[in-house]
């Protein structure tokens, strides 16, 4: 088995990226392969896996999968990593477009390791409604920024807040069935700066950053008059994402680093 791959991190949200333009992954049982290779400590480990494929419309097409093998319509940090992968491998120039289930994403390679993407137009916005979580009434908002997100403002200390406990309850709440949702907890920590911690669907844990979640949180926080665009997001990794809201256009900017490149060994799947 010889599968060349890149391990990349988008501000702490990490991905395995494989060039599948030759179709080498098409015979794989991806439902089995992805959770194995994304498992931490026993294999490569990642929050998600991205296959780069040919497109007859734009520069390329991707398939995005969460660590549990589920397919997702979009991923903000993954899209920044995929764009840099495409640029580094001569698949696209500095400005590019690619196909996702959510729609066409436009990306631009910036200075250093930075990549800026324009996400698809958000929809399903609902601000400030109550749901019952763990026996308490909680005020939440929700919006789809390519994938579904719930946004909750945390009044207490956000750094010690139990994101997994509350996130898991909301992620599987009846209100969001059958698709489920990602859940973002935020607090204002500076002028136009928010701390955001996200419980991610398909990883079933807090991740170190979430791009579409940072955009969802920024949109809700701007609508509620808490901050103005551009919004700085301090992610769980401590790295900063920048969100620009320009009328209906939404942009996400931040680092997309190559951690290492390698060849996947058969042993990485035999456990
Ligand atoms: N980490 C992502 C979102 C990935 C998809 C999500 N887990 C879902 O299933 O909806 C991001 O950076 O946007």
XYZ file of N, CA and C and ligand atoms in Angstrom:
826
model
N 0.846 -1.189 0.000
C 0.000 0.000 0.000
C 0.889 1.250 0.000
N 0.589 2.184 -0.894
C 1.347 3.419 -0.932
C 0.371 4.578 -1.128
N 0.084 5.253 -0.032
C -0.836 6.393 -0.128
C -0.115 7.636 0.390
N 0.400 8.478 -0.522
C 1.016 9.718 -0.055
C -0.051 10.638 0.539
N 0.298 11.303 1.637
C -0.667 12.220 2.253
C 0.044 13.405 2.872
N -0.709 14.466 3.103
C -0.226 15.625 3.859
C -0.988 15.637 5.175
N -0.293 15.937 6.261
C -0.967 16.221 7.530
C -0.915 17.739 7.682
N -2.098 18.360 7.778
C -2.151 19.826 7.862
C -2.965 20.266 9.070
N -2.690 21.474 9.525
C -3.496 22.028 10.612
C -3.983 23.422 10.248
N -5.271 23.616 10.387
C -5.894 24.921 10.156
C -6.170 25.536 11.522
N -5.179 26.219 12.069
C -5.300 26.871 13.389
C -5.640 25.898 14.517
N -5.255 24.639 14.369
C -5.497 23.662 15.440
C -6.500 22.589 15.041
N -7.252 22.819 13.996
C -8.191 21.837 13.442
C -7.357 21.047 12.429
N -7.136 19.735 12.686
C -6.152 19.020 11.850
C -6.768 17.997 10.889
N -6.100 17.851 9.751
C -6.663 17.067 8.646
C -5.598 16.228 7.942
N -6.046 15.097 7.401
C -5.222 14.283 6.506
C -5.729 14.611 5.100
N -4.819 14.981 4.210
C -5.258 15.347 2.855
C -4.606 14.411 1.841
N -5.419 13.812 1.007
C -4.938 12.851 0.006
C -5.378 13.318 -1.381
N -4.419 13.301 -2.309
C -4.724 13.664 -3.696
C -5.346 12.442 -4.371
N -6.637 12.525 -4.644
C -7.346 11.386 -5.251
C -7.730 11.690 -6.695
N -6.965 12.567 -7.362
C -7.320 12.875 -8.756
C -7.118 11.675 -9.655
N -6.248 10.713 -9.212
C -6.054 9.483 -10.001
C -7.042 8.381 -9.588
N -7.905 8.643 -8.632
C -8.933 7.684 -8.227
C -8.422 6.539 -7.357
N -7.186 6.679 -6.776
C -6.622 5.547 -6.020
C -7.431 5.181 -4.770
N -8.223 6.137 -4.261
C -8.988 5.839 -3.042
C -10.381 5.284 -3.355
N -10.716 5.205 -4.643
C -12.098 4.841 -4.993
C -12.490 3.413 -4.601
N -11.496 2.513 -4.523
C -11.812 1.126 -4.153
C -11.785 0.902 -2.647
N -11.419 1.950 -1.902
C -11.339 1.799 -0.452
C -12.714 1.821 0.183
N -12.871 1.072 1.270
C -14.074 1.179 2.078
C -13.846 2.355 3.029
N -14.248 3.546 2.589
C -13.930 4.767 3.331
C -14.563 4.783 4.724
N -15.726 4.167 4.864
C -16.415 4.132 6.173
C -15.562 3.419 7.220
N -14.748 2.483 6.749
C -13.875 1.711 7.617
C -12.511 2.403 7.761
N -11.996 2.878 6.622
C -10.650 3.473 6.549
C -10.539 4.779 7.346
N -11.535 5.676 7.199
C -11.393 7.023 7.779
C -11.332 7.019 9.319
N -12.282 6.345 10.017
C -12.157 6.348 11.488
C -10.842 5.735 11.957
N -10.324 4.737 11.192
C -9.060 4.103 11.601
C -7.898 5.074 11.482
N -7.760 5.703 10.317
C -6.601 6.552 10.071
C -6.697 7.870 10.873
N -7.935 8.282 11.227
C -8.110 9.520 12.010
C -7.994 9.283 13.516
N -7.874 8.022 13.940
C -7.780 7.741 15.386
C -6.439 8.220 15.925
N -6.499 8.952 17.029
C -5.268 9.485 17.619
C -4.532 8.389 18.400
N -3.252 8.496 18.481
C -2.354 7.606 19.237
C -2.074 6.271 18.547
N -3.067 5.680 17.868
C -2.819 4.394 17.218
C -2.597 4.543 15.709
N -2.942 5.696 15.139
C -2.719 5.903 13.706
C -2.295 7.361 13.492
N -2.548 7.926 12.310
C -2.089 9.300 12.048
C -2.787 10.275 13.013
N -4.118 10.131 13.107
C -4.890 11.005 13.989
C -5.234 12.328 13.330
N -6.517 12.682 13.312
C -6.953 13.950 12.723
C -8.433 14.172 13.047
N -8.876 15.432 12.890
C -10.304 15.753 13.054
C -11.089 15.409 11.787
N -10.373 15.289 10.660
C -11.078 15.000 9.420
C -10.134 14.565 8.313
N -10.710 14.065 7.239
C -9.922 13.617 6.083
C -10.517 14.229 4.821
N -9.628 14.697 3.957
C -10.061 15.387 2.740
C -9.493 14.666 1.524
N -10.357 14.384 0.561
C -9.901 13.831 -0.723
C -10.001 14.947 -1.758
N -8.891 15.196 -2.461
C -8.880 16.207 -3.524
C -9.154 15.491 -4.842
N -10.161 15.962 -5.577
C -10.572 15.259 -6.797
C -10.710 16.223 -7.977
N -10.844 15.663 -9.166
C -10.976 16.493 -10.372
C -12.361 17.136 -10.443
N -12.385 18.344 -11.011
C -13.668 19.013 -11.248
C -13.692 19.419 -12.710
N -14.848 19.342 -13.363
C -14.885 19.835 -14.746
C -15.365 21.281 -14.809
N -15.612 21.894 -13.618
C -16.104 23.289 -13.593
C -15.052 24.268 -13.073
N -14.404 23.905 -11.972
C -13.458 24.821 -11.309
C -12.123 24.108 -11.080
N -11.254 24.658 -10.217
C -9.901 24.095 -10.080
C -9.870 22.655 -9.574
N -10.713 22.359 -8.597
C -10.805 20.979 -8.093
C -12.098 20.809 -7.316
N -12.312 19.588 -6.855
C -13.497 19.254 -6.060
C -12.971 18.550 -4.817
N -13.675 18.628 -3.693
C -13.223 17.824 -2.548
C -14.341 16.959 -2.026
N -13.933 15.934 -1.290
C -14.861 15.196 -0.444
C -14.326 15.420 0.957
N -15.202 15.887 1.875
C -14.769 16.118 3.255
C -15.444 15.108 4.182
N -14.635 14.512 5.041
C -15.149 13.545 6.023
C -14.682 13.930 7.424
N -15.597 13.807 8.385
C -15.225 13.948 9.792
C -14.438 12.718 10.242
N -13.830 12.814 11.439
C -13.010 11.711 11.964
C -13.795 10.405 12.123
N -15.107 10.494 12.331
C -15.895 9.259 12.495
C -16.321 8.656 11.151
N -15.900 9.268 10.045
C -16.211 8.734 8.711
C -17.434 9.366 8.077
N -18.155 10.210 8.841
C -19.349 10.847 8.257
C -18.920 11.952 7.295
N -19.721 12.108 6.244
C -19.413 13.148 5.256
C -20.051 14.458 5.725
N -19.356 15.584 5.544
C -19.953 16.883 5.900
C -19.961 17.765 4.660
N -20.957 18.656 4.619
C -21.160 19.524 3.455
C -20.025 20.516 3.272
N -19.385 20.914 4.398
C -18.392 21.987 4.341
C -17.526 21.944 5.588
N -16.352 22.551 5.505
C -15.470 22.720 6.669
C -14.603 23.948 6.403
N -14.710 24.948 7.241
C -13.985 26.204 7.015
C -12.480 26.053 7.114
N -12.001 25.437 8.195
C -10.549 25.275 8.347
C -10.003 24.267 7.348
N -10.772 23.211 7.091
C -10.358 22.222 6.090
C -10.242 22.860 4.713
N -11.123 23.815 4.429
C -11.094 24.454 3.105
C -9.838 25.299 2.954
N -9.366 25.909 4.047
C -8.133 26.692 3.965
C -6.937 25.755 3.751
N -6.961 24.600 4.425
C -5.864 23.617 4.249
C -5.894 23.041 2.829
N -7.081 22.710 2.343
C -7.199 22.129 0.994
C -6.700 23.114 -0.057
N -6.999 24.406 0.148
C -6.558 25.425 -0.811
C -5.031 25.502 -0.826
N -4.413 25.479 0.352
C -2.939 25.570 0.397
C -2.326 24.297 -0.204
N -2.939 23.142 0.069
C -2.477 21.874 -0.520
C -2.522 21.984 -2.051
N -3.621 22.499 -2.571
C -3.787 22.617 -4.029
C -2.733 23.552 -4.612
N -2.478 24.644 -3.907
C -1.469 25.606 -4.376
C -0.075 24.975 -4.354
N 0.272 24.332 -3.255
C 1.614 23.736 -3.111
C 1.854 22.609 -4.118
N 0.775 21.953 -4.540
C 0.906 20.831 -5.474
C 0.595 21.215 -6.925
N 0.521 22.506 -7.207
C 0.314 22.973 -8.580
C -1.055 22.637 -9.153
N -2.024 22.390 -8.277
C -3.384 22.069 -8.749
C -4.141 23.367 -9.043
N -3.769 24.436 -8.346
C -4.437 25.740 -8.532
C -3.430 26.860 -8.304
N -3.769 28.043 -8.788
C -2.930 29.225 -8.559
C -3.255 29.854 -7.207
N -2.796 31.111 -7.013
C -3.015 31.750 -5.702
C -4.483 32.044 -5.426
N -5.253 32.284 -6.495
C -6.692 32.471 -6.333
C -7.363 31.274 -6.967
N -8.264 30.666 -6.279
C -8.857 29.426 -6.809
C -10.317 29.278 -6.394
N -10.973 28.303 -7.046
C -12.344 27.952 -6.670
C -12.412 26.434 -6.576
N -13.185 25.926 -5.637
C -13.386 24.467 -5.611
C -14.796 24.103 -5.181
N -15.173 22.897 -5.593
C -16.540 22.410 -5.350
C -16.638 21.682 -4.021
N -17.692 22.001 -3.258
C -18.023 21.245 -2.038
C -19.515 20.916 -2.119
N -20.004 20.112 -1.194
C -21.452 19.818 -1.204
C -22.235 21.111 -0.937
N -21.663 22.008 -0.111
C -22.360 23.266 0.231
C -22.403 24.241 -0.940
N -21.486 24.109 -1.882
C -21.417 25.028 -3.022
C -19.961 25.317 -3.365
N -19.754 26.319 -4.248
C -18.390 26.667 -4.679
C -17.727 27.551 -3.619
N -16.516 27.192 -3.237
C -15.731 27.978 -2.274
C -14.632 28.701 -3.045
N -14.456 29.996 -2.739
C -13.358 30.755 -3.349
C -12.274 30.918 -2.309
N -11.021 30.741 -2.718
C -9.920 30.827 -1.751
C -8.781 31.645 -2.328
N -8.027 32.270 -1.431
C -6.865 33.043 -1.857
C -5.700 32.747 -0.918
N -4.538 32.430 -1.507
C -3.323 32.194 -0.723
C -2.750 33.566 -0.370
N -2.585 33.824 0.926
C -2.110 35.127 1.388
C -0.635 34.991 1.792
N -0.130 35.987 2.541
C 1.273 35.929 2.981
C 1.483 34.820 4.014
N 2.718 34.360 4.121
C 3.064 33.349 5.132
C 2.275 32.075 4.908
N 1.669 31.583 5.980
C 0.863 30.351 5.855
C -0.621 30.682 5.752
N -0.939 31.961 5.576
C -2.346 32.361 5.648
C -3.136 32.072 4.381
N -4.374 31.669 4.600
C -5.308 31.437 3.486
C -6.647 32.072 3.870
N -7.252 32.783 2.881
C -8.563 33.409 3.111
C -9.577 32.713 2.211
N -10.699 32.317 2.792
C -11.751 31.685 1.980
C -13.041 32.472 2.081
N -13.791 32.450 0.983
C -15.151 33.001 1.024
C -16.104 31.821 1.128
N -16.853 31.774 2.206
C -17.790 30.661 2.401
C -19.071 30.907 1.606
N -19.927 29.913 1.569
C -21.218 30.062 0.880
C -22.142 30.937 1.747
N -23.213 31.449 1.119
C -24.098 32.364 1.846
C -24.810 31.644 3.001
N -24.694 32.179 4.224
C -25.343 31.530 5.374
C -26.877 31.524 5.251
N -27.508 30.550 5.881
C -28.981 30.473 5.856
C -29.478 29.858 7.170
N -30.817 29.797 7.309
C -31.445 29.223 8.520
C -31.058 29.956 9.797
N -30.968 31.298 9.710
C -30.569 32.052 10.908
C -31.744 32.208 11.874
N -31.517 31.893 13.137
C -32.549 32.054 14.179
C -31.852 32.620 15.403
N -32.254 33.814 15.822
C -31.545 34.445 16.939
C -32.370 34.375 18.225
N -31.713 33.983 19.295
C -32.254 33.995 20.662
C -33.590 33.253 20.820
N -33.523 31.956 21.000
C -34.701 31.166 21.366
C -34.281 30.205 22.468
N -35.292 29.682 23.149
C -34.962 28.835 24.308
C -35.084 27.363 23.999
N -34.123 26.572 24.511
C -34.262 25.116 24.486
C -33.931 24.617 25.892
N -34.403 23.405 26.202
C -34.092 22.871 27.532
C -32.868 21.978 27.424
N -31.855 22.274 28.219
C -30.614 21.495 28.214
C -30.260 21.143 29.649
N -30.123 19.853 29.918
C -29.759 19.365 31.258
C -30.647 19.998 32.335
N -31.943 20.055 32.039
C -32.914 20.556 33.014
C -32.975 22.072 33.134
N -32.137 22.795 32.368
C -32.161 24.271 32.437
C -32.676 24.837 31.121
N -33.273 26.033 31.175
C -33.645 26.737 29.931
C -32.418 27.519 29.486
N -32.026 27.306 28.223
C -30.822 27.956 27.702
C -31.206 28.790 26.481
N -30.724 30.043 26.401
C -30.976 30.872 25.220
C -29.890 30.589 24.193
N -30.312 30.178 23.007
C -29.352 29.828 21.957
C -29.741 30.527 20.652
N -28.791 30.560 19.708
C -29.075 31.016 18.346
C -28.573 29.926 17.415
N -29.012 29.941 16.164
C -28.469 28.948 15.236
C -28.413 29.508 13.823
N -27.507 28.940 13.026
C -27.308 29.378 11.639
C -26.537 28.300 10.910
N -26.745 28.218 9.585
C -25.984 27.262 8.772
C -24.973 28.057 7.946
N -23.689 27.812 8.184
C -22.629 28.514 7.441
C -21.921 27.522 6.493
N -22.675 26.578 6.002
C -22.132 25.480 5.183
C -22.455 24.174 5.869
N -22.399 24.195 7.198
C -22.887 23.111 8.072
C -23.649 23.776 9.224
N -24.514 22.999 9.913
C -25.351 23.618 10.960
C -24.583 23.928 12.245
N -24.883 25.105 12.806
C -24.235 25.527 14.057
C -25.236 26.114 15.026
N -25.069 25.789 16.309
C -25.759 26.468 17.396
C -24.714 27.352 18.067
N -25.142 28.532 18.513
C -24.216 29.489 19.138
C -24.780 29.885 20.510
N -23.948 29.759 21.539
C -24.386 30.048 22.909
C -23.393 31.001 23.572
N -23.903 32.095 24.154
C -23.011 33.011 24.878
C -22.834 32.492 26.306
N -21.575 32.414 26.738
C -21.278 31.912 28.087
C -21.074 33.114 29.010
N -21.839 33.158 30.087
C -21.739 34.293 31.022
C -20.575 34.089 31.994
N -20.321 32.815 32.383
C -19.266 32.530 33.364
C -17.909 32.429 32.665
N -16.960 31.793 33.317
C -15.612 31.645 32.778
C -15.622 30.653 31.595
N -15.366 31.168 30.392
C -15.426 30.298 29.200
C -14.291 29.277 29.181
N -13.163 29.620 29.804
C -11.995 28.725 29.758
C -12.244 27.439 30.558
N -13.073 27.540 31.627
C -13.327 26.338 32.433
C -14.718 25.745 32.144
N -15.455 26.339 31.210
C -16.810 25.864 30.876
C -16.761 24.433 30.325
N -17.749 23.601 30.717
C -17.752 22.198 30.272
C -18.373 22.078 28.866
N -17.530 22.328 27.856
C -17.974 22.330 26.449
C -18.482 20.949 26.026
N -17.812 19.895 26.488
C -18.199 18.544 26.049
C -19.564 18.166 26.626
N -19.772 18.448 27.915
C -21.052 18.088 28.557
C -22.238 18.809 27.895
N -22.152 20.128 27.800
C -23.248 20.901 27.217
C -23.317 20.729 25.694
N -22.145 20.670 25.068
C -22.091 20.528 23.612
C -22.755 19.243 23.142
N -22.457 18.159 23.842
C -23.016 16.848 23.448
C -24.531 16.837 23.587
N -25.053 17.441 24.660
C -26.509 17.497 24.874
C -27.199 18.238 23.727
N -26.618 19.394 23.342
C -27.241 20.211 22.296
C -27.065 19.539 20.930
N -25.895 18.975 20.699
C -25.593 18.313 19.404
C -26.641 17.232 19.073
N -27.083 16.491 20.126
C -28.056 15.409 19.908
C -29.480 15.801 20.341
N -29.730 17.088 20.562
C -31.044 17.556 21.017
C -32.102 17.281 19.950
N -33.310 16.936 20.399
C -34.428 16.636 19.480
C -34.662 17.753 18.458
N -34.478 19.015 18.895
C -34.738 20.179 18.035
C -33.899 20.126 16.752
N -32.704 19.513 16.818
C -31.798 19.540 15.658
C -31.744 18.214 14.899
N -32.646 17.307 15.240
C -32.671 16.011 14.558
C -33.274 16.164 13.176
N -32.931 15.391 12.144
C -32.018 14.257 12.250
C -30.551 14.617 11.992
N -30.280 15.817 11.421
C -28.899 16.094 11.001
C -27.956 16.303 12.182
N -28.500 16.795 13.315
C -27.630 17.165 14.428
C -26.987 18.513 14.152
N -26.130 18.945 15.039
C -25.523 20.270 14.882
C -24.150 20.330 15.541
N -23.344 21.289 15.111
C -22.123 21.652 15.825
C -22.539 22.705 16.854
N -21.794 22.836 17.933
C -22.211 23.761 18.994
C -21.029 24.638 19.419
N -21.241 25.960 19.358
C -20.185 26.922 19.688
C -20.538 27.689 20.948
N -19.582 27.810 21.849
C -19.741 28.590 23.074
C -18.789 29.774 22.965
N -19.291 30.978 23.261
C -18.416 32.141 23.093
C -18.533 33.135 24.226
N -17.503 33.979 24.314
C -17.500 35.105 25.255
C -16.673 36.220 24.634
N -17.124 37.461 24.819
C -16.356 38.609 24.322
C -15.122 38.770 25.205
N -13.917 38.864 24.578
C -12.693 39.008 25.387
C -11.907 40.262 25.001
N -12.445 41.075 24.101
C -11.763 42.303 23.698
C -12.666 43.021 22.724
N -12.210 44.208 22.267
C -13.051 44.931 21.314
C -13.052 44.135 20.008
N -14.185 43.716 19.546
C -14.318 42.905 18.324
C -13.516 41.605 18.387
N -13.357 41.073 19.598
C -12.619 39.815 19.774
C -13.429 38.857 20.642
N -13.570 37.618 20.155
C -14.341 36.612 20.881
C -13.484 35.379 21.147
N -13.707 34.770 22.300
C -13.155 33.433 22.556
C -14.239 32.466 22.112
N -13.898 31.503 21.257
C -14.894 30.526 20.793
C -14.369 29.112 21.035
N -15.208 28.289 21.665
C -14.885 26.861 21.852
C -16.018 26.045 21.221
N -15.646 25.060 20.399
C -16.653 24.344 19.602
C -16.673 22.851 19.881
N -17.885 22.338 20.092
C -18.111 20.879 20.113
C -18.501 20.498 18.695
N -17.700 19.632 18.063
C -17.956 19.306 16.655
C -18.659 17.967 16.434
N -19.711 18.065 15.642
C -20.405 16.891 15.124
C -19.409 16.066 14.321
N -19.433 14.750 14.464
C -18.561 13.891 13.641
C -17.172 13.685 14.223
N -16.790 14.566 15.154
C -15.561 14.335 15.934
C -16.027 13.905 17.328
N -17.219 14.419 17.689
C -17.883 14.155 18.972
C -16.987 14.545 20.141
N -16.411 15.728 19.995
C -15.543 16.271 21.027
C -15.323 17.760 20.744
N -14.668 18.431 21.669
C -14.227 19.797 21.381
C -13.034 19.697 20.441
N -13.022 20.508 19.389
C -11.835 20.570 18.531
C -11.076 21.860 18.873
N -9.852 21.949 18.406
C -8.993 23.085 18.772
C -9.314 24.356 17.975
N -10.204 24.239 16.977
C -10.676 25.394 16.201
C -11.776 24.907 15.275
N -12.707 25.787 14.929
C -13.727 25.427 13.938
C -14.020 26.673 13.095
N -13.768 26.569 11.797
C -13.898 27.719 10.902
C -15.342 28.146 10.685
N -16.178 27.195 10.264
C -17.585 27.557 10.023
C -18.250 27.970 11.341
N -17.776 27.403 12.457
C -18.298 27.762 13.782
C -17.886 29.170 14.168
N -16.657 29.547 13.824
C -16.181 30.906 14.120
C -16.971 31.919 13.302
N -17.280 31.560 12.060
C -18.086 32.452 11.210
C -19.513 32.539 11.765
N -20.085 31.395 12.126
C -21.453 31.378 12.681
C -21.525 32.247 13.933
N -20.547 32.097 14.810
C -20.529 32.858 16.068
C -20.381 34.354 15.782
N -19.511 34.699 14.822
C -19.320 36.113 14.481
C -20.608 36.720 13.954
N -21.291 36.012 13.073
C -22.538 36.545 12.500
C -23.552 36.824 13.607
N -23.726 35.857 14.498
C -24.707 36.017 15.586
C -24.277 37.158 16.514
N -22.980 37.207 16.851
C -22.497 38.246 17.783
C -22.612 39.639 17.162
N -22.394 39.745 15.852
C -22.559 41.049 15.182
C -24.044 41.439 15.186
N -24.916 40.487 14.832
C -26.370 40.769 14.814
C -26.874 41.208 16.176
N -26.260 40.644 17.246
C -26.700 40.982 18.600
C -26.011 42.247 19.125
N -25.168 42.873 18.285
C -24.515 44.125 18.666
C -23.365 43.944 19.652
N -22.825 42.738 19.741
C -21.744 42.464 20.713
C -20.386 42.885 20.156
N -20.180 42.671 18.840
C -18.924 43.043 18.171
C -19.243 43.572 16.771
N -18.211 44.131 16.127
C -18.342 44.550 14.723
C -17.318 43.803 13.879
N -17.600 43.683 12.581
C -16.663 43.053 11.645
C -15.536 44.033 11.314
N -14.291 43.566 11.112
C -13.834 42.180 11.198
C -13.725 41.713 12.653
N -14.068 40.446 12.847
C -14.080 39.868 14.187
C -12.866 38.956 14.350
N -12.168 39.121 15.472
C -11.044 38.229 15.783
C -11.543 37.113 16.681
N -11.176 35.898 16.333
C -11.601 34.749 17.132
C -10.383 34.094 17.760
N -10.375 33.999 19.083
C -9.333 33.201 19.743
C -9.872 31.785 19.838
N -9.213 30.863 19.132
C -9.676 29.472 19.098
C -9.184 28.733 20.344
N -9.584 27.475 20.493
C -9.134 26.682 21.647
C -7.634 26.423 21.607
N -7.038 26.420 20.410
C -5.580 26.232 20.301
C -4.851 27.501 20.723
N -5.578 28.617 20.810
C -4.960 29.910 21.118
C -4.655 30.689 19.841
N -4.680 30.012 18.677
C -4.405 30.701 17.407
C -5.633 31.518 16.995
N -5.369 32.560 16.214
C -6.429 33.521 15.877
C -6.977 33.284 14.464
N -8.290 33.327 14.355
C -8.959 33.330 13.050
C -9.581 34.709 12.879
N -9.674 35.164 11.631
C -10.301 36.468 11.376
C -11.526 36.258 10.487
N -12.624 36.869 10.880
C -13.873 36.729 10.121
C -14.289 38.105 9.609
N -14.530 38.192 8.300
C -14.963 39.443 7.676
C -16.392 39.247 7.188
N -17.287 40.137 7.594
C -18.678 40.061 7.138
C -18.958 41.288 6.289
N -19.205 41.076 5.001
C -19.446 42.202 4.082
C -20.767 41.969 3.379
N -21.836 42.593 3.849
C -23.211 42.322 3.410
C -23.488 40.832 3.552
N -23.783 40.185 2.407
C -24.084 38.750 2.526
C -22.843 37.882 2.348
N -21.688 38.530 2.064
C -20.459 37.769 1.841
C -19.735 37.527 3.160
N -19.272 36.288 3.355
C -18.534 35.978 4.588
C -17.174 35.368 4.243
N -16.134 35.874 4.920
C -14.761 35.422 4.662
C -14.130 34.956 5.966
N -13.264 33.959 5.844
C -12.541 33.402 6.992
C -11.067 33.368 6.640
N -10.225 33.921 7.529
C -8.790 33.937 7.254
C -8.010 33.410 8.448
N -6.952 32.667 8.169
C -6.086 32.171 9.233
C -5.025 31.249 8.656
N -4.223 30.719 9.569
C -3.109 29.851 9.160
C -3.566 28.493 8.646
N -2.837 27.972 7.668
C -3.022 26.588 7.217
C -1.617 26.023 7.018
N -1.144 25.288 7.994
C 0.248 24.816 7.965
C 0.361 23.344 7.586
N 1.445 23.025 6.871
C 1.768 21.620 6.608
C 2.577 21.141 7.810
N 2.096 20.117 8.505
C 2.816 19.583 9.671
C 3.862 18.573 9.194
N 3.459 17.670 8.333
C 4.380 16.732 7.696
C 3.714 16.105 6.478
N 4.545 15.504 5.632
C 4.015 14.737 4.502
C 4.540 13.319 4.680
N 3.820 12.346 4.178
C 4.292 10.964 4.365
C 3.587 9.992 3.450
N 3.903 8.729 3.641
C 3.228 7.648 2.941
C 2.549 6.784 3.982
N 1.277 6.551 3.799
C 0.538 5.776 4.783
C 0.962 4.319 4.723
N 1.361 3.783 5.878
C 1.799 2.401 5.977
C 0.593 1.510 6.311
N 0.551 0.325 5.746
C -0.532 -0.624 6.009
C -0.714 -0.854 7.515
N 0.411 -0.829 8.249
C 0.369 -1.077 9.703
C -0.471 -0.036 10.445
N -0.584 1.175 9.838
C -1.348 2.258 10.486
C -2.835 1.913 10.560
N -3.246 0.883 9.811
C -4.666 0.500 9.798
C -4.905 -0.845 10.478
N -3.808 -1.522 10.828
C -3.951 -2.888 11.371
C -3.941 -2.878 12.898
N -5.010 -2.441 13.474
C -5.097 -2.502 14.939
C -6.537 -2.756 15.333
N -14.120 21.868 11.523
C -14.970 22.359 10.536
C -16.361 21.805 10.427
C -16.338 20.345 9.981
C -17.679 19.721 9.764
C -18.466 19.530 11.031
N -17.805 18.731 11.994
C -19.856 18.952 10.686
O -20.037 17.724 10.613
O -20.770 19.747 10.494
C -14.780 23.817 10.241
O -13.640 24.301 10.413
O -15.673 24.468 9.753
